[in-house]
Structures are given as structure tokens and as C-alpha cells.
PDB file of C-alpha atoms and ligand atoms in Angstrom:
ATOM      1  CA  MET K  12      22.186  -5.199   5.138  1.00  0.00           C
ATOM      2  CA  ALA K  13      19.019  -4.638   5.917  1.00  0.00           C
ATOM      3  CA  GLN K  14      16.074  -5.506   3.340  1.00  0.00           C
ATOM      4  CA  THR K  15      13.602  -2.539   2.137  1.00  0.00           C
ATOM      5  CA  ILE K  16       9.874  -2.775   1.851  1.00  0.00           C
ATOM      6  CA  TYR K  17       8.409  -0.144  -0.773  1.00  0.00           C
ATOM      7  CA  VAL K  18       5.096   1.291   0.410  1.00  0.00           C
ATOM      8  CA  LEU K  19       3.527   3.039  -2.082  1.00  0.00           C
ATOM      9  CA  ASN K  20       0.343   5.234  -1.787  1.00  0.00           C
ATOM     10  CA  GLY K  21      -1.737   6.634  -5.034  1.00  0.00           C
ATOM     11  CA  PRO K  22      -3.865   9.525  -5.497  1.00  0.00           C
ATOM     12  CA  ASN K  23      -5.150  11.744  -2.967  1.00  0.00           C
ATOM     13  CA  LEU K  24      -4.005   9.843   0.063  1.00  0.00           C
ATOM     14  CA  ASN K  25      -1.971  12.658   0.650  1.00  0.00           C
ATOM     15  CA  LEU K  26      -5.218  14.477   1.694  1.00  0.00           C
ATOM     16  CA  LEU K  27      -5.790  11.560   4.202  1.00  0.00           C
ATOM     17  CA  GLY K  28      -7.221  12.782   7.982  1.00  0.00           C
ATOM     18  CA  THR K  29      -8.536  16.471   6.306  1.00  0.00           C
ATOM     19  CA  ARG K  30     -12.089  14.706   4.893  1.00  0.00           C
ATOM     20  CA  GLU K  31     -13.944  11.711   4.804  1.00  0.00           C
ATOM     21  CA  PRO K  32     -13.221  11.047   8.471  1.00  0.00           C
ATOM     22  CA  GLU K  33     -16.316   8.483   8.306  1.00  0.00           C
ATOM     23  CA  THR K  34     -14.301   6.341   6.111  1.00  0.00           C
ATOM     24  CA  TYR K  35     -10.886   6.736   6.221  1.00  0.00           C
ATOM     25  CA  GLY K  36     -10.428   7.994   9.949  1.00  0.00           C
ATOM     26  CA  HIS K  37      -8.485  11.038  11.361  1.00  0.00           C
ATOM     27  CA  SER K  38      -5.102   9.704  10.865  1.00  0.00           C
ATOM     28  CA  THR K  39      -2.635  11.412   8.214  1.00  0.00           C
ATOM     29  CA  MET K  40      -0.476   9.699   5.829  1.00  0.00           C
ATOM     30  CA  GLY K  41       2.681  10.839   8.118  1.00  0.00           C
ATOM     31  CA  ASP K  42       1.024   8.667  10.875  1.00  0.00           C
ATOM     32  CA  VAL K  43       0.847   5.666   8.326  1.00  0.00           C
ATOM     33  CA  GLU K  44       4.528   6.460   7.753  1.00  0.00           C
ATOM     34  CA  THR K  45       5.040   6.292  11.311  1.00  0.00           C
ATOM     35  CA  ILE K  46       2.985   3.043  11.791  1.00  0.00           C
ATOM     36  CA  CYS K  47       4.785   1.373   8.796  1.00  0.00           C
ATOM     37  CA  ARG K  48       8.523   2.711  10.413  1.00  0.00           C
ATOM     38  CA  GLU K  49       7.826   1.334  13.619  1.00  0.00           C
ATOM     39  CA  SER K  50       6.497  -2.076  12.422  1.00  0.00           C
ATOM     40  CA  ALA K  51       9.367  -2.585  10.162  1.00  0.00           C
ATOM     41  CA  ALA K  52      11.713  -1.598  13.059  1.00  0.00           C
ATOM     42  CA  ARG K  53      10.637  -4.295  14.763  1.00  0.00           C
ATOM     43  CA  HIS K  54      11.485  -6.614  12.052  1.00  0.00           C
ATOM     44  CA  ARG K  55      15.041  -5.303  11.016  1.00  0.00           C
ATOM     45  CA  LEU K  56      13.524  -3.814   7.763  1.00  0.00           C
ATOM     46  CA  ASN K  57      13.750  -0.867   6.087  1.00  0.00           C
ATOM     47  CA  ILE K  58      11.302   1.379   5.046  1.00  0.00           C
ATOM     48  CA  ASP K  59      10.861   3.531   1.719  1.00  0.00           C
ATOM     49  CA  PHE K  60       7.635   5.572   2.292  1.00  0.00           C
ATOM     50  CA  ARG K  61       5.987   7.100  -1.051  1.00  0.00           C
ATOM     51  CA  GLN K  62       2.870   8.781  -2.145  1.00  0.00           C
ATOM     52  CA  SER K  63       2.256  10.388  -6.036  1.00  0.00           C
ATOM     53  CA  ASN K  64      -0.882  11.342  -7.678  1.00  0.00           C
ATOM     54  CA  HIS K  65       0.474  10.308 -10.802  1.00  0.00           C
ATOM     55  CA  GLU K  66      -0.052   6.811 -12.459  1.00  0.00           C
ATOM     56  CA  GLY K  67       2.955   6.529 -14.531  1.00  0.00           C
ATOM     57  CA  GLU K  68       4.977   7.749 -11.178  1.00  0.00           C
ATOM     58  CA  LEU K  69       3.574   4.615  -9.158  1.00  0.00           C
ATOM     59  CA  ILE K  70       4.352   2.260 -12.307  1.00  0.00           C
ATOM     60  CA  ASP K  71       7.947   3.450 -12.025  1.00  0.00           C
ATOM     61  CA  TRP K  72       8.648   3.078  -8.458  1.00  0.00           C
ATOM     62  CA  ILE K  73       6.739  -0.728  -8.398  1.00  0.00           C
ATOM     63  CA  GLN K  74       9.428  -1.357 -11.548  1.00  0.00           C
ATOM     64  CA  GLU K  75      12.285   0.434  -9.232  1.00  0.00           C
ATOM     65  CA  ALA K  76      11.044  -2.064  -6.363  1.00  0.00           C
ATOM     66  CA  GLY K  77      11.627  -4.882  -8.434  1.00  0.00           C
ATOM     67  CA  ALA K  78      14.966  -4.091 -10.019  1.00  0.00           C
ATOM     68  CA  GLU K  79      16.406  -3.019  -6.233  1.00  0.00           C
ATOM     69  CA  GLN K  80      15.422  -6.599  -5.006  1.00  0.00           C
ATOM     70  CA  ALA K  81      13.147  -4.851  -2.585  1.00  0.00           C
ATOM     71  CA  ALA K  82      12.004  -7.473   0.049  1.00  0.00           C
ATOM     72  CA  GLY K  83       8.464  -6.347  -0.536  1.00  0.00           C
ATOM     73  CA  ILE K  84       5.889  -3.852  -1.658  1.00  0.00           C
ATOM     74  CA  VAL K  85       2.719  -2.719   0.219  1.00  0.00           C
ATOM     75  CA  ILE K  86       0.674  -0.579  -2.374  1.00  0.00           C
ATOM     76  CA  ASN K  87      -2.836   1.555  -1.833  1.00  0.00           C
ATOM     77  CA  ALA K  88      -3.323   2.530  -5.307  1.00  0.00           C
ATOM     78  CA  GLY K  89      -6.128   4.106  -4.289  1.00  0.00           C
ATOM     79  CA  ALA K  90      -8.937   4.459  -7.003  1.00  0.00           C
ATOM     80  CA  TYR K  91      -6.243   3.681  -9.399  1.00  0.00           C
ATOM     81  CA  THR K  92      -7.234  -0.010  -8.141  1.00  0.00           C
ATOM     82  CA  HIS K  93     -10.147   0.072  -9.813  1.00  0.00           C
ATOM     83  CA  SER K  94      -8.972   1.469 -13.019  1.00  0.00           C
ATOM     84  CA  SER K  95      -5.636   0.695 -13.862  1.00  0.00           C
ATOM     85  CA  LEU K  96      -4.537  -2.340 -16.323  1.00  0.00           C
ATOM     86  CA  ALA K  97      -0.622  -0.301 -16.464  1.00  0.00           C
ATOM     87  CA  ILE K  98      -0.449  -0.750 -12.382  1.00  0.00           C
ATOM     88  CA  ARG K  99      -2.095  -4.271 -12.662  1.00  0.00           C
ATOM     89  CA  ASP K 100       1.032  -5.225 -15.310  1.00  0.00           C
ATOM     90  CA  ALA K 101       3.461  -3.694 -13.059  1.00  0.00           C
ATOM     91  CA  VAL K 102       2.756  -5.343 -10.172  1.00  0.00           C
ATOM     92  CA  ALA K 103       2.596  -8.694 -12.501  1.00  0.00           C
ATOM     93  CA  GLY K 104       5.869  -8.080 -13.890  1.00  0.00           C
ATOM     94  CA  VAL K 105       7.719  -8.212 -10.902  1.00  0.00           C
ATOM     95  CA  ALA K 106       9.315 -11.145  -8.692  1.00  0.00           C
ATOM     96  CA  THR K 107       9.214  -8.837  -5.138  1.00  0.00           C
ATOM     97  CA  PRO K 108       5.982 -10.014  -3.535  1.00  0.00           C
ATOM     98  CA  VAL K 109       3.037  -7.204  -3.258  1.00  0.00           C
ATOM     99  CA  ILE K 110       0.468  -6.612  -0.756  1.00  0.00           C
ATOM    100  CA  GLU K 111      -2.681  -4.853  -1.507  1.00  0.00           C
ATOM    101  CA  VAL K 112      -3.989  -2.561   1.542  1.00  0.00           C
ATOM    102  CA  HIS K 113      -6.944  -0.480   1.688  1.00  0.00           C
ATOM    103  CA  ILE K 114      -8.206   1.683   4.375  1.00  0.00           C
ATOM    104  CA  SER K 115     -11.593   1.159   3.832  1.00  0.00           C
ATOM    105  CA  ASN K 116     -13.504  -2.122   3.137  1.00  0.00           C
ATOM    106  CA  ILE K 117     -13.716  -1.470  -0.428  1.00  0.00           C
ATOM    107  CA  PHE K 118     -16.661  -4.101  -0.512  1.00  0.00           C
ATOM    108  CA  ALA K 119     -18.631  -2.638   1.619  1.00  0.00           C
ATOM    109  CA  ARG K 120     -18.584   0.687  -0.503  1.00  0.00           C
ATOM    110  CA  GLU K 121     -20.183   1.611  -3.916  1.00  0.00           C
ATOM    111  CA  HIS K 122     -20.140  -1.048  -6.631  1.00  0.00           C
ATOM    112  CA  PHE K 123     -17.053   0.243  -8.915  1.00  0.00           C
ATOM    113  CA  ARG K 124     -15.239   0.085  -5.976  1.00  0.00           C
ATOM    114  CA  HIS K 125     -15.802  -3.726  -5.821  1.00  0.00           C
ATOM    115  CA  HIS K 126     -13.332  -4.675  -8.706  1.00  0.00           C
ATOM    116  CA  SER K 127      -9.479  -4.705  -8.247  1.00  0.00           C
ATOM    117  CA  HIS K 128      -7.005  -5.220 -10.941  1.00  0.00           C
ATOM    118  CA  ILE K 129      -4.609  -5.377  -8.629  1.00  0.00           C
ATOM    119  CA  SER K 130      -6.025  -8.420  -6.279  1.00  0.00           C
ATOM    120  CA  ALA K 131      -5.205 -11.381  -8.647  1.00  0.00           C
ATOM    121  CA  VAL K 132      -1.741 -10.313  -8.855  1.00  0.00           C
ATOM    122  CA  ALA K 133      -0.896  -9.457  -5.714  1.00  0.00           C
ATOM    123  CA  ARG K 134       0.642 -11.880  -3.208  1.00  0.00           C
ATOM    124  CA  ALA K 135      -1.910 -10.943  -0.452  1.00  0.00           C
ATOM    125  CA  CYS K 136      -4.837  -8.354  -0.085  1.00  0.00           C
ATOM    126  CA  LEU K 137      -6.033  -6.336   3.295  1.00  0.00           C
ATOM    127  CA  CYS K 138      -9.013  -4.111   3.301  1.00  0.00           C
ATOM    128  CA  GLY K 139     -11.119  -2.328   6.271  1.00  0.00           C
ATOM    129  CA  PHE K 140      -8.852  -2.312   9.018  1.00  0.00           C
ATOM    130  CA  GLY K 141      -8.141   1.236   8.674  1.00  0.00           C
ATOM    131  CA  ILE K 142      -4.344   2.446   9.133  1.00  0.00           C
ATOM    132  CA  MET K 143      -3.455  -0.897  10.801  1.00  0.00           C
ATOM    133  CA  GLY K 144      -3.977  -2.655   7.528  1.00  0.00           C
ATOM    134  CA  TYR K 145      -0.510  -0.999   6.671  1.00  0.00           C
ATOM    135  CA  ARG K 146       1.093  -2.816   9.940  1.00  0.00           C
ATOM    136  CA  LEU K 147      -0.536  -5.951   9.166  1.00  0.00           C
ATOM    137  CA  ALA K 148       0.960  -5.844   5.881  1.00  0.00           C
ATOM    138  CA  ILE K 149       4.484  -5.735   6.704  1.00  0.00           C
ATOM    139  CA  GLU K 150       4.016  -7.791   9.472  1.00  0.00           C
ATOM    140  CA  GLY K 151       2.321 -10.665   6.823  1.00  0.00           C
ATOM    141  CA  LEU K 152       5.730  -9.551   4.583  1.00  0.00           C
ATOM    142  CA  ALA K 153       8.239  -9.998   7.404  1.00  0.00           C
ATOM    143  CA  ALA K 154       6.573 -13.344   8.325  1.00  0.00           C
ATOM    144  CA  LEU K 155       6.381 -14.215   4.357  1.00  0.00           C
ATOM    145  CA  ILE K 156      10.307 -13.385   3.750  1.00  0.00           C
ATOM    146  CA  GLY K 157      11.435 -14.853   7.126  1.00  0.00           C
ATOM    147  CA  ALA K 158      12.433 -11.587   8.752  1.00  0.00           C
ATOM    148  CA  GLY K 159      12.388 -12.864  12.557  1.00  0.00           C
ATOM    149  CA  GLU K 160      11.828 -10.284  15.315  1.00  0.00           C
ATOM    150  CA  LYS K 161      13.954  -8.267  16.915  1.00  0.00           C
ATOM    151  CA  ALA K 162      14.394  -9.552  20.348  1.00  0.00           C
TER     152      ALA K 162
HETATM  153  O1  CA2 H  25      -9.635   2.516   1.211  1.00  0.00           O
HETATM  154  C1  CA2 H  25      -8.569   2.878   0.710  1.00  0.00           C
HETATM  155  O2  CA2 H  25      -7.571   3.087   1.220  1.00  0.00           O
HETATM  156  C2  CA2 H  25      -9.065   3.492  -0.726  1.00  0.00           C
HETATM  157  O3  CA2 H  25      -8.177   2.571  -1.571  1.00  0.00           O
HETATM  158  C3  CA2 H  25      -8.717   4.752  -0.941  1.00  0.00           C
HETATM  159  C4  CA2 H  25      -9.047   5.698  -2.051  1.00  0.00           C
HETATM  160  C5  CA2 H  25     -10.654   4.967  -2.876  1.00  0.00           C
HETATM  161  O4  CA2 H  25     -10.561   5.506  -4.167  1.00  0.00           O
HETATM  162  C6  CA2 H  25     -10.374   3.217  -2.665  1.00  0.00           C
HETATM  163  O5  CA2 H  25     -11.760   3.196  -3.749  1.00  0.00           O
HETATM  164  C7  CA2 H  25     -10.231   2.790  -1.373  1.00  0.00           C
HETATM  165  C8  CA2 H  25      -9.133   6.789  -1.789  1.00  0.00           C
HETATM  166  C9  CA2 H  25      -8.360   7.839  -1.619  1.00  0.00           C
HETATM  167  C10 CA2 H  25      -8.502   8.897  -1.127  1.00  0.00           C
HETATM  168  O6  CA2 H  25      -8.351   9.364   0.136  1.00  0.00           O
HETATM  169  C11 CA2 H  25      -8.643  10.223   0.779  1.00  0.00           C
HETATM  170  C12 CA2 H  25      -8.800  10.130   2.170  1.00  0.00           C
HETATM  171  C13 CA2 H  25      -9.304  11.524   2.894  1.00  0.00           C
HETATM  172  C14 CA2 H  25      -9.903  12.980   2.169  1.00  0.00           C
HETATM  173  C15 CA2 H  25      -9.599  12.741   0.699  1.00  0.00           C
HETATM  174  C16 CA2 H  25      -9.194  11.462  -0.060  1.00  0.00           C
END
């Protein structure tokens, strides 16, 4: 049976494409989901794509991915990246490899965005590639878990 990658998106990302295009571009979460599904399909992987504005719900989903032995988690925790020890602990608590993604280059922005609580416990981090970062994260996960490309 095909393995599943959870793609988890945090607060306000449901608004992607509606404002701040100079930082986040014009694409929507729907576009991000399409990119993720296309990338995963090339490696015969399933995508479970979710967005929540609630910290506890994101934590429940990280734990669920761990319990379900998901092939990986791609997470853009939004602003919780910079504030949530609880999400950091959830990521640290799963054996599933976690890839941290940010659409913008958080290091080229305000000082308060320069620190991520998640980076130290993630398997890898990507930022500044726009929504292409999600595709790169799935490609990277596929390589990590040895999911070959579809002929
Ligand atoms: O660059 C990223 O992906 C971020 O995770 C996005 C978060 C921000 O707090 C992080 O520092 C970096 C913000 C998500 C809100 O996105 C919106 C996009 C368009 C319109 C409104 C919100």
C-alpha cells in the first residue's frame, strides 16, 4: 500500500494569495495542495493535506502522523514556528521524519522570525523558495525514504 506524507499548514495560511503577495506570492493553499499531490504522485506517495489556525489541532495531527507511521511530515507551522514549544515537543516526539517549510526566507525578514523552535528537531528545513519549497520538501522526503520515481 502507498505510503502517506502529511502536509500540515498553520495559522493564517488559509489566506495565502489574498494579501502580502510581495512576501508570499499570488498562489493559494489550493495551488499548494495541487503541487504537493503532483510531486507525491511521481513517487507513488499519498498526501494528507491539512490547514489549521489552532495549535492543539496541529499537535494532534503531528501525533496522528506518528501513530499512523506516516512516511513523513511536511510542516509550515506559520507564526507558531517562532513561538510554540508545544509544537516543537510534538515534532521531537515522533519517529516520522519532519521537514520544516517556509514560503518566505524567514532570515531575511523581521528579527522575531529568525528563530524557529522547530528547526532543531526537524530532519531538514527549507525557506525562501516560495510554494516550490513544498515540492522540494516532498522530493527530499521521497529520497530519504527511498521512494523511487514512477517510470
Ligand atoms: O514564510 C512562511 O511560510 C511563514 O511560515 C508564513 C507565516 C509567518 O508567520 C512565518 O514567519 C513565515 C505567516 C502565514 C500567514 O500567511 C498569509 C499569507 C497571505 C495573507 C495572509 C497571511
